[in-house]
Coordinates of C-alpha atoms and ligand atoms in Angstrom, one line a residue:
M79 CA -52.7 58.3 30.8
H80 CA -51.9 54.9 31.6
D81 CA -48.6 55.4 30.2
D82 CA -47.8 58.2 31.7
F83 CA -48.3 56.2 34.8
D84 CA -45.9 53.7 34.5
E85 CA -43.1 56.0 33.5
T86 CA -44.1 58.5 36.7
R87 CA -44.4 55.7 38.9
R88 CA -40.8 54.0 38.0
R89 CA -39.5 57.2 37.8
L90 CA -40.3 57.3 41.6
L91 CA -39.1 53.9 42.3
L92 CA -35.7 54.6 40.6
S93 CA -35.1 57.4 42.3
G94 CA -36.6 55.4 45.5
S95 CA -39.5 57.1 46.7
L96 CA -40.4 56.1 49.8
G97 CA -44.3 56.5 50.0
L98 CA -44.9 55.2 47.1
A99 CA -42.4 52.4 47.1
S100 CA -43.9 51.0 49.6
T101 CA -47.7 51.4 48.6
F102 CA -46.0 48.9 45.5
Y103 CA -45.1 46.4 48.4
A104 CA -47.8 46.4 50.1
G105 CA -50.4 46.6 47.1
G106 CA -48.2 43.2 45.8
G107 CA -48.4 40.9 48.3
S108 CA -44.8 40.9 49.1
A109 CA -42.8 39.1 52.0
A110 CA -40.7 40.9 53.1
T111 CA -39.8 44.7 52.0
P112 CA -36.2 44.8 51.4
S113 CA -33.8 45.9 54.0
G114 CA -30.5 47.5 53.8
S115 CA -30.0 49.5 50.3
T116 CA -31.7 47.9 47.4
T117 CA -34.2 48.7 46.6
V118 CA -37.3 47.2 44.3
V119 CA -37.6 48.6 41.0
D120 CA -39.5 47.9 37.6
E121 CA -37.0 48.3 34.9
G122 CA -37.5 49.2 31.7
T123 CA -39.3 52.8 30.0
V124 CA -41.9 52.7 28.3
I125 CA -42.4 54.8 25.3
G126 CA -45.0 55.4 22.9
G127 CA -47.4 52.6 24.2
K128 CA -44.1 50.3 23.9
V129 CA -41.7 48.5 26.9
T130 CA -38.5 49.8 26.1
F131 CA -34.8 48.2 27.6
P132 CA -31.2 49.6 27.5
P133 CA -29.1 47.7 26.0
I134 CA -27.2 45.8 29.0
D135 CA -25.1 43.4 25.9
A136 CA -21.6 45.0 25.0
A137 CA -22.1 46.8 21.1
S138 CA -20.1 43.8 19.9
E139 CA -23.1 40.8 21.2
T140 CA -26.0 40.5 19.1
P141 CA -29.0 41.9 19.8
G142 CA -31.9 39.4 21.0
N143 CA -35.3 40.1 20.1
P144 CA -36.6 43.0 22.3
P145 CA -40.2 42.3 24.0
P146 CA -42.7 41.7 21.2
N147 CA -44.6 44.3 23.1
P148 CA -48.1 43.1 20.9
D149 CA -50.9 45.0 20.9
P150 CA -53.8 44.7 23.6
A151 CA -56.1 41.6 23.2
G152 CA -58.9 43.1 22.2
Q153 CA -57.0 45.6 19.5
R154 CA -56.1 43.0 17.4
V155 CA -57.6 41.6 13.8
G156 CA -59.6 38.7 14.6
F157 CA -58.9 35.1 12.3
A158 CA -61.9 32.1 12.1
V159 CA -59.9 29.8 11.1
V160 CA -61.5 27.0 8.3
G161 CA -60.5 23.2 8.9
L162 CA -58.9 22.0 11.9
G163 CA -56.3 19.5 11.0
R164 CA -53.0 18.8 11.0
L165 CA -52.0 22.2 9.8
A166 CA -54.3 24.5 11.4
L167 CA -53.7 22.1 15.2
Q168 CA -50.3 21.7 14.9
N169 CA -49.5 24.8 14.0
I170 CA -51.8 28.0 13.1
L171 CA -53.9 27.7 16.2
P172 CA -50.3 27.8 18.5
A173 CA -48.6 30.0 16.7
F174 CA -51.5 32.5 17.3
A175 CA -49.4 32.4 21.2
Q176 CA -46.7 34.6 19.6
S177 CA -49.2 37.2 17.0
K178 CA -48.7 41.0 18.1
H179 CA -51.9 42.4 15.6
A180 CA -53.8 39.0 15.1
R181 CA -55.9 36.6 17.2
L182 CA -57.7 34.0 17.3
A183 CA -61.8 34.6 16.8
G184 CA -62.5 31.9 15.8
L185 CA -63.8 28.5 14.0
V186 CA -65.2 26.1 11.1
S187 CA -65.3 23.0 11.1
G188 CA -67.4 20.0 9.9
D189 CA -66.7 18.1 13.6
P190 CA -68.8 20.0 16.0
A191 CA -67.1 17.2 18.7
K192 CA -63.8 18.2 17.6
M193 CA -64.6 21.3 17.7
R194 CA -66.0 22.1 20.5
I195 CA -62.4 20.5 22.3
I196 CA -60.8 23.5 20.4
A197 CA -62.6 25.9 21.0
A198 CA -62.2 25.3 24.3
Q199 CA -58.7 25.0 24.3
Y200 CA -58.1 28.8 22.7
G201 CA -61.1 30.3 24.3
V202 CA -63.4 31.0 20.9
P203 CA -67.3 31.9 22.5
R204 CA -69.6 28.9 21.2
D205 CA -70.9 31.7 18.9
A206 CA -68.1 31.7 17.3
C207 CA -68.0 29.0 16.0
Y208 CA -69.5 27.6 12.8
G209 CA -70.4 24.2 10.5
Y210 CA -68.8 24.5 6.4
E211 CA -72.3 25.3 5.8
E212 CA -72.6 28.2 7.7
M213 CA -69.7 30.4 6.7
A214 CA -72.8 33.4 5.0
R215 CA -73.6 33.2 9.2
L216 CA -69.4 34.5 9.4
G217 CA -70.9 37.5 7.5
G218 CA -73.0 38.5 11.3
N219 CA -70.0 38.3 13.4
A220 CA -67.9 41.9 13.5
A221 CA -64.9 40.7 16.2
I222 CA -63.8 38.1 12.5
Q223 CA -62.4 40.3 10.3
V224 CA -60.1 37.7 8.4
V225 CA -61.1 34.2 7.7
Y226 CA -57.6 31.5 7.2
V227 CA -58.6 28.9 4.8
V228 CA -56.7 25.5 6.0
L229 CA -58.1 23.3 3.6
P230 CA -57.2 20.6 1.3
N231 CA -56.6 22.2 -1.7
A232 CA -59.4 21.5 -4.1
L233 CA -61.6 23.0 -1.0
H234 CA -60.3 26.3 -1.0
R235 CA -62.3 28.0 -4.7
H236 CA -65.5 27.5 -2.6
A237 CA -64.2 28.4 1.3
V238 CA -62.9 31.4 -0.2
I239 CA -65.7 32.7 -2.3
Q240 CA -67.6 31.8 0.8
A241 CA -65.8 34.0 3.5
A242 CA -65.5 36.9 1.0
Q243 CA -69.3 37.1 0.0
A244 CA -69.2 37.1 4.0
G245 CA -67.1 40.4 4.1
K246 CA -64.3 38.9 5.6
H247 CA -60.9 39.6 4.5
V248 CA -59.1 35.7 3.2
L249 CA -55.8 34.9 3.7
C250 CA -55.8 31.1 1.9
E251 CA -53.1 28.0 2.4
K252 CA -51.3 27.3 -0.1
P253 CA -50.9 25.5 -2.9
M254 CA -54.1 28.6 -3.4
A255 CA -55.7 26.1 -6.1
T256 CA -56.1 23.2 -7.7
S257 CA -56.1 25.5 -11.2
A258 CA -55.2 29.2 -12.8
D259 CA -58.7 29.2 -13.8
E260 CA -59.6 28.4 -9.9
A261 CA -57.7 30.9 -9.2
R262 CA -58.9 33.9 -11.0
E263 CA -62.2 33.1 -9.8
M264 CA -61.0 33.7 -6.2
I265 CA -59.0 36.8 -6.6
A266 CA -62.5 38.6 -8.8
A267 CA -64.6 37.2 -6.0
C268 CA -62.3 38.8 -2.8
R269 CA -61.6 41.9 -5.4
G270 CA -65.8 41.9 -6.3
A271 CA -66.1 42.3 -2.8
D272 CA -63.4 44.3 -1.7
R273 CA -61.6 41.7 0.5
K274 CA -58.0 41.4 0.3
L275 CA -57.1 37.9 -0.5
M276 CA -53.3 36.4 1.2
I277 CA -51.4 33.9 -0.2
A278 CA -50.1 31.8 3.0
Y279 CA -46.1 31.4 1.1
R280 CA -45.2 31.4 4.8
C281 CA -41.6 31.3 3.2
Q282 CA -41.9 34.5 2.7
Y283 CA -42.4 36.1 6.2
E284 CA -39.3 33.6 7.2
V285 CA -36.5 35.1 8.9
N286 CA -33.7 33.7 7.1
N287 CA -35.8 33.0 4.0
R288 CA -35.9 37.1 3.8
E289 CA -32.2 38.0 4.9
L290 CA -30.7 35.4 2.5
A291 CA -33.4 37.5 -0.4
K292 CA -32.1 40.6 1.2
R293 CA -28.8 39.8 0.7
A294 CA -29.0 38.7 -2.6
R295 CA -30.7 41.2 -3.9
S296 CA -28.6 43.6 -2.0
G297 CA -25.2 42.1 -4.0
E298 CA -24.1 41.1 -2.0
L299 CA -23.1 37.2 -3.2
G300 CA -22.0 39.6 -6.8
R301 CA -24.0 38.2 -9.4
I302 CA -26.6 35.5 -9.1
Q303 CA -26.4 32.4 -11.6
F304 CA -28.4 29.6 -10.1
V305 CA -30.5 28.6 -7.8
D306 CA -31.0 25.3 -6.6
A307 CA -34.2 24.2 -4.6
I308 CA -35.1 20.6 -3.5
N309 CA -37.7 19.9 -1.0
T310 CA -38.8 16.6 -0.3
Q311 CA -40.2 13.9 2.5
N312 CA -41.9 10.7 2.4
Q313 CA -45.3 9.9 2.6
G314 CA -46.9 7.2 3.6
D315 CA -50.8 6.7 3.7
P316 CA -52.2 6.3 0.5
T317 CA -55.6 6.9 1.2
Q318 CA -54.4 10.4 2.9
W319 CA -56.3 13.5 0.9
R320 CA -53.0 14.8 -1.0
Q321 CA -52.3 11.0 -2.7
I322 CA -56.5 12.3 -4.2
K323 CA -56.4 13.7 -7.1
R324 CA -59.3 16.2 -7.3
L325 CA -58.3 17.1 -3.9
S326 CA -54.5 17.4 -4.7
G327 CA -54.8 18.7 -7.7
G328 CA -51.6 16.8 -7.7
G329 CA -48.6 15.2 -6.3
S330 CA -45.8 16.7 -4.4
L331 CA -45.5 19.6 -6.9
P332 CA -48.0 21.3 -5.4
D333 CA -47.2 20.7 -2.2
V334 CA -44.0 20.6 -1.7
G335 CA -41.9 22.0 -5.2
L336 CA -44.5 24.9 -4.5
Y337 CA -41.8 26.2 -2.5
C338 CA -38.8 25.7 -4.1
L339 CA -40.9 27.6 -6.9
N340 CA -42.5 30.2 -5.0
T341 CA -39.5 31.1 -2.6
T342 CA -37.0 31.5 -5.6
R343 CA -39.0 34.1 -7.8
A344 CA -39.4 35.7 -4.2
L345 CA -35.9 36.3 -4.0
L346 CA -35.1 36.7 -7.4
G347 CA -38.2 39.5 -8.2
E348 CA -37.9 37.9 -12.0
E349 CA -40.0 35.3 -13.3
P350 CA -39.9 32.6 -15.7
I351 CA -39.6 32.4 -19.4
E352 CA -39.0 28.6 -19.9
V353 CA -39.3 25.3 -17.8
L354 CA -38.8 22.5 -18.6
A355 CA -39.7 19.3 -16.2
R356 CA -39.3 15.4 -15.7
I357 CA -41.9 13.7 -13.5
H358 CA -41.2 9.5 -11.9
S359 CA -42.8 8.0 -9.1
P360 CA -42.1 4.3 -7.9
D361 CA -43.4 1.6 -10.2
Q362 CA -46.8 -0.3 -8.8
D363 CA -47.0 2.0 -5.9
D364 CA -50.6 2.4 -4.4
R365 CA -49.7 6.5 -3.2
F366 CA -49.1 7.1 -7.0
R367 CA -52.2 5.8 -8.3
E368 CA -53.1 9.4 -9.0
V369 CA -50.6 12.1 -8.5
E370 CA -47.2 12.3 -8.8
S371 CA -43.6 11.7 -6.9
T372 CA -40.9 13.0 -8.3
V373 CA -40.8 16.5 -10.5
S374 CA -37.4 18.0 -11.5
F375 CA -37.8 21.2 -13.0
V376 CA -35.5 23.6 -14.3
L377 CA -36.4 27.6 -14.5
R378 CA -34.5 29.7 -16.7
F379 CA -34.7 33.6 -15.9
P380 CA -35.2 36.9 -18.5
S381 CA -31.4 37.6 -16.5
G382 CA -30.0 34.0 -17.8
I383 CA -30.1 32.9 -14.0
L384 CA -31.5 28.7 -13.7
A385 CA -32.6 27.2 -11.2
N386 CA -32.9 23.7 -10.6
C387 CA -35.9 22.5 -8.4
V388 CA -36.9 19.6 -7.0
S389 CA -39.4 17.8 -5.5
S390 CA -40.2 13.9 -4.2
Y391 CA -43.3 12.1 -1.9
S392 CA -40.7 9.0 -1.8
V393 CA -37.5 9.9 -0.3
H394 CA -36.4 11.3 3.7
T395 CA -37.1 15.2 3.5
Q396 CA -34.6 17.0 2.5
R397 CA -35.4 20.8 2.2
N398 CA -32.8 23.2 1.0
F399 CA -32.0 26.1 -0.5
R400 CA -29.0 27.4 -2.6
V401 CA -28.0 31.1 -4.1
L402 CA -25.3 30.8 -6.3
G403 CA -23.5 34.1 -6.8
S404 CA -20.1 35.1 -8.8
D405 CA -18.6 36.8 -5.5
A406 CA -20.1 34.1 -2.9
S407 CA -22.3 31.3 -2.7
A408 CA -25.3 30.2 0.6
E409 CA -27.5 28.0 1.5
I410 CA -30.2 27.9 3.7
T411 CA -30.2 24.5 5.4
N412 CA -34.1 23.2 5.9
A413 CA -35.4 26.5 4.4
F414 CA -38.9 25.4 3.6
A415 CA -39.6 23.7 7.3
Y416 CA -41.5 24.8 9.6
E417 CA -38.9 25.4 11.8
G418 CA -34.9 24.4 12.3
Q419 CA -33.3 27.0 10.0
K420 CA -29.7 27.7 9.2
L421 CA -28.4 30.3 7.1
H422 CA -24.9 29.8 5.6
I423 CA -22.9 32.4 3.6
T424 CA -19.4 31.3 2.1
R425 CA -16.5 33.3 0.4
R426 CA -13.0 34.3 0.2
D427 CA -12.0 36.4 3.5
G428 CA -7.9 37.2 2.6
Q429 CA -6.5 33.9 1.6
A430 CA -9.0 32.3 3.6
E431 CA -12.0 30.9 2.5
A432 CA -14.8 31.1 5.0
N433 CA -17.7 29.5 5.8
I434 CA -20.4 31.6 7.7
Q435 CA -23.4 30.4 9.2
L436 CA -25.9 33.1 10.1
S437 CA -28.0 32.7 13.6
L438 CA -30.8 35.1 13.1
A439 CA -33.2 35.6 16.2
V440 CA -36.0 32.4 16.3
R441 CA -38.9 33.7 15.4
N442 CA -42.4 31.9 14.5
Q443 CA -42.9 31.6 10.6
F444 CA -46.5 31.8 11.5
S445 CA -47.1 34.3 13.8
L446 CA -44.9 36.5 11.3
E447 CA -47.3 35.6 9.1
M448 CA -51.0 36.4 10.5
D449 CA -49.1 39.1 11.6
H450 CA -49.0 40.6 8.3
M451 CA -52.3 39.7 6.6
A452 CA -53.7 41.8 9.8
L453 CA -51.5 44.7 9.6
C454 CA -52.4 44.6 6.2
V455 CA -56.0 44.9 7.0
R456 CA -55.9 47.4 9.3
K457 CA -53.5 49.6 6.9
N458 CA -55.2 49.1 4.7
V459 CA -52.7 48.0 2.0
E460 CA -52.6 44.7 -0.4
P461 CA -50.4 41.6 1.3
R462 CA -47.1 40.6 0.1
T463 CA -48.4 38.0 -1.6
P464 CA -52.1 38.2 -2.7
G465 CA -53.7 36.3 -4.5
E466 CA -51.9 37.4 -8.1
E467 CA -48.6 35.1 -6.7
G468 CA -50.9 32.5 -5.9
L469 CA -52.2 32.7 -9.1
Q470 CA -48.9 32.9 -11.1
D471 CA -47.7 29.6 -9.6
Q472 CA -50.9 28.2 -10.6
I473 CA -49.4 28.9 -14.4
L474 CA -46.1 27.6 -13.4
M475 CA -47.0 24.5 -12.4
A476 CA -49.5 23.9 -15.6
A477 CA -46.3 24.7 -17.3
I478 CA -44.4 22.4 -15.9
Y479 CA -46.7 19.2 -16.2
Q480 CA -47.0 20.7 -19.6
S481 CA -42.9 19.8 -20.3
A482 CA -43.1 16.7 -18.6
Q483 CA -45.7 15.6 -20.3
T484 CA -44.4 16.2 -23.8
G485 CA -40.6 16.3 -23.0
Q486 CA -40.4 19.2 -24.3
P487 CA -39.8 23.4 -23.0
V488 CA -42.8 25.4 -22.1
A489 CA -42.0 29.2 -23.1
L490 CA -44.0 32.1 -20.5
A491 CA -44.6 35.4 -21.9
P492 CA -41.8 37.7 -20.3
V493 CA -43.0 39.2 -17.8
L494 CA -40.4 42.4 -17.1
R495 CA -41.8 43.7 -13.5
Q496 CA -39.1 42.9 -10.3
D497 CA -42.0 41.4 -7.6
A498 CA -44.9 42.0 -10.9
Y499 CA -47.2 40.1 -8.5
R500 CA -46.3 40.9 -4.5
G501 CA -47.8 44.2 -2.8
S502 CA -46.8 45.6 0.0
P503 CA -43.2 45.0 1.2
L504 CA -42.3 43.6 4.5
D505 CA -39.9 46.5 6.3
N506 CA -41.8 47.2 8.8
D507 CA -44.0 44.3 10.7
F508 CA -40.9 43.7 13.5
D509 CA -42.4 47.0 14.5
Ligands
NAD847 P1 -55.8 17.5 6.7 O1 -55.5 16.5 6.4 O2 -54.1 17.7 8.0 O3 -56.4 18.7 7.0 C1 -57.7 19.0 6.4 C2 -58.4 19.5 7.0 O4 -60.0 19.1 6.4 C3 -59.5 18.9 7.8 O5 -59.6 19.2 9.7 C4 -59.8 17.8 7.3 O6 -61.4 17.4 8.0 C5 -60.9 18.4 6.6 N1 -61.9 18.3 5.5 C6 -62.9 19.0 5.2 N2 -63.3 18.3 4.1 C7 -62.8 17.4 3.4 C8 -61.8 16.7 2.8 N3 -63.6 16.1 1.9 N4 -61.1 15.6 2.4 C9 -60.3 15.7 3.4 N5 -60.4 16.4 4.8 C10 -61.2 17.6 4.4 O7 -54.6 19.1 6.2 P2 -53.0 19.8 6.7 O8 -52.1 19.2 6.5 O9 -53.8 20.3 7.2 O10 -53.2 20.7 4.9 C11 -54.1 21.9 4.9 C12 -54.4 22.9 4.1 O11 -52.8 23.8 4.8 C13 -53.5 21.9 2.9 O12 -54.3 23.0 1.3 C14 -51.7 21.8 2.9 O13 -51.4 22.5 1.5 C15 -52.1 22.9 4.0 N6 -50.4 23.0 4.7 C16 -49.7 24.3 4.4 C17 -49.0 24.1 5.5 C18 -47.7 25.0 5.2 O14 -46.3 24.8 6.1 N7 -48.2 25.8 5.2 C19 -47.8 22.7 5.6 C20 -48.9 21.9 5.4 C21 -50.1 21.9 5.2

């Protein structure tokens, strides 16, 4: 009904219908009615509840993002965020502003004063704010459909199980858990409650990583033979939970090395049949009394592809991902960062070597990830990165630690199905 009205008004304005145009000016409080032949119109066409604009650039120009056309606020899927730390406050809560299908509907924290401030900033009602020990009460809040767990790794299991028992779908930060057994418990709890469980592997939703995976899988790089993934950062505070094993489950591997592991698996669609790893931590360094710093690991895949992965907590930031094929190589710089990805492809072009940088329209990967979860809930389909995807990484990380400890390669049972642990494809997420 509204759509028809808007469309009718637009057409009338475009055709210069004086009666409606003057009503429009009066209603809008415009300072002056334009004189001469200029008519004010409101461009854009409403089709199927979405506003679209006709292209104004030549076909030679790269189109920008269309208007996002988010769902009406009241129709978006409500999320409660559990844990108001750095990731939640710096990245997740702001990303709701760019979400199309998700909205912030609740908070869970151990600090009422902090929660009051955040609730006021983001317009979360007071009665949708809960303490950690009150998670069972989430069940009584129908506005919350998804619980997003953003706590230290060792606390994911309990929070996920509580959320599922309260009848909520769950989006859980990576790493899923601190062991494969915990991950299995989390999957069983969500399955038992008939709730969806998604692990927040944001790089699988990030546009440059997706573009490279699509091109690599299409054969554009020729036969892929080698992947090189590096994700490092230099940690400071030795008392932070990441340096305490009972809270983190490990050092750089489960935190940043996981991106190398998961992004490689997601790009290839294969599962490793062997891992070989080495670990090194600086001596006499308080940060590494309990957890490791540098992990270097090689993954061997059934197709013969090798992946060389490095994570570290004691060197300057590097977050690059390279894929080497017989016909071309590709690299994403800042591949695992929150922003600033650049995708490069190098190949022959006639008698020249071409090095192309692809600049894709920027999209907030946290918004894309939350929107995917929201759509999975709405359409009742399995998320692209379900609990099983997280469990597989836990199994592989345990094998990596085992190899580093023994100095021997660890063989893994072959998994021959492509994308064996992934749910529904992402093709329609940009709609
Ligand atoms: P953080 O330390 O900034 O925040 C942790 C939150 O958990 C804080 O609100 C803290 O008060 C709360 N908490 C509850 N019990 C705690 C305890 N016993 N010890 C310490 N904190 C406790 O951590 P973060 O960087 O926000 O990380 C949270 C989760 O998000 C982790 O699982 C981490 O791996 C993940 N993470 C993911 C990304 C990503 O890009 N997807 C980036 C950073 C962190």
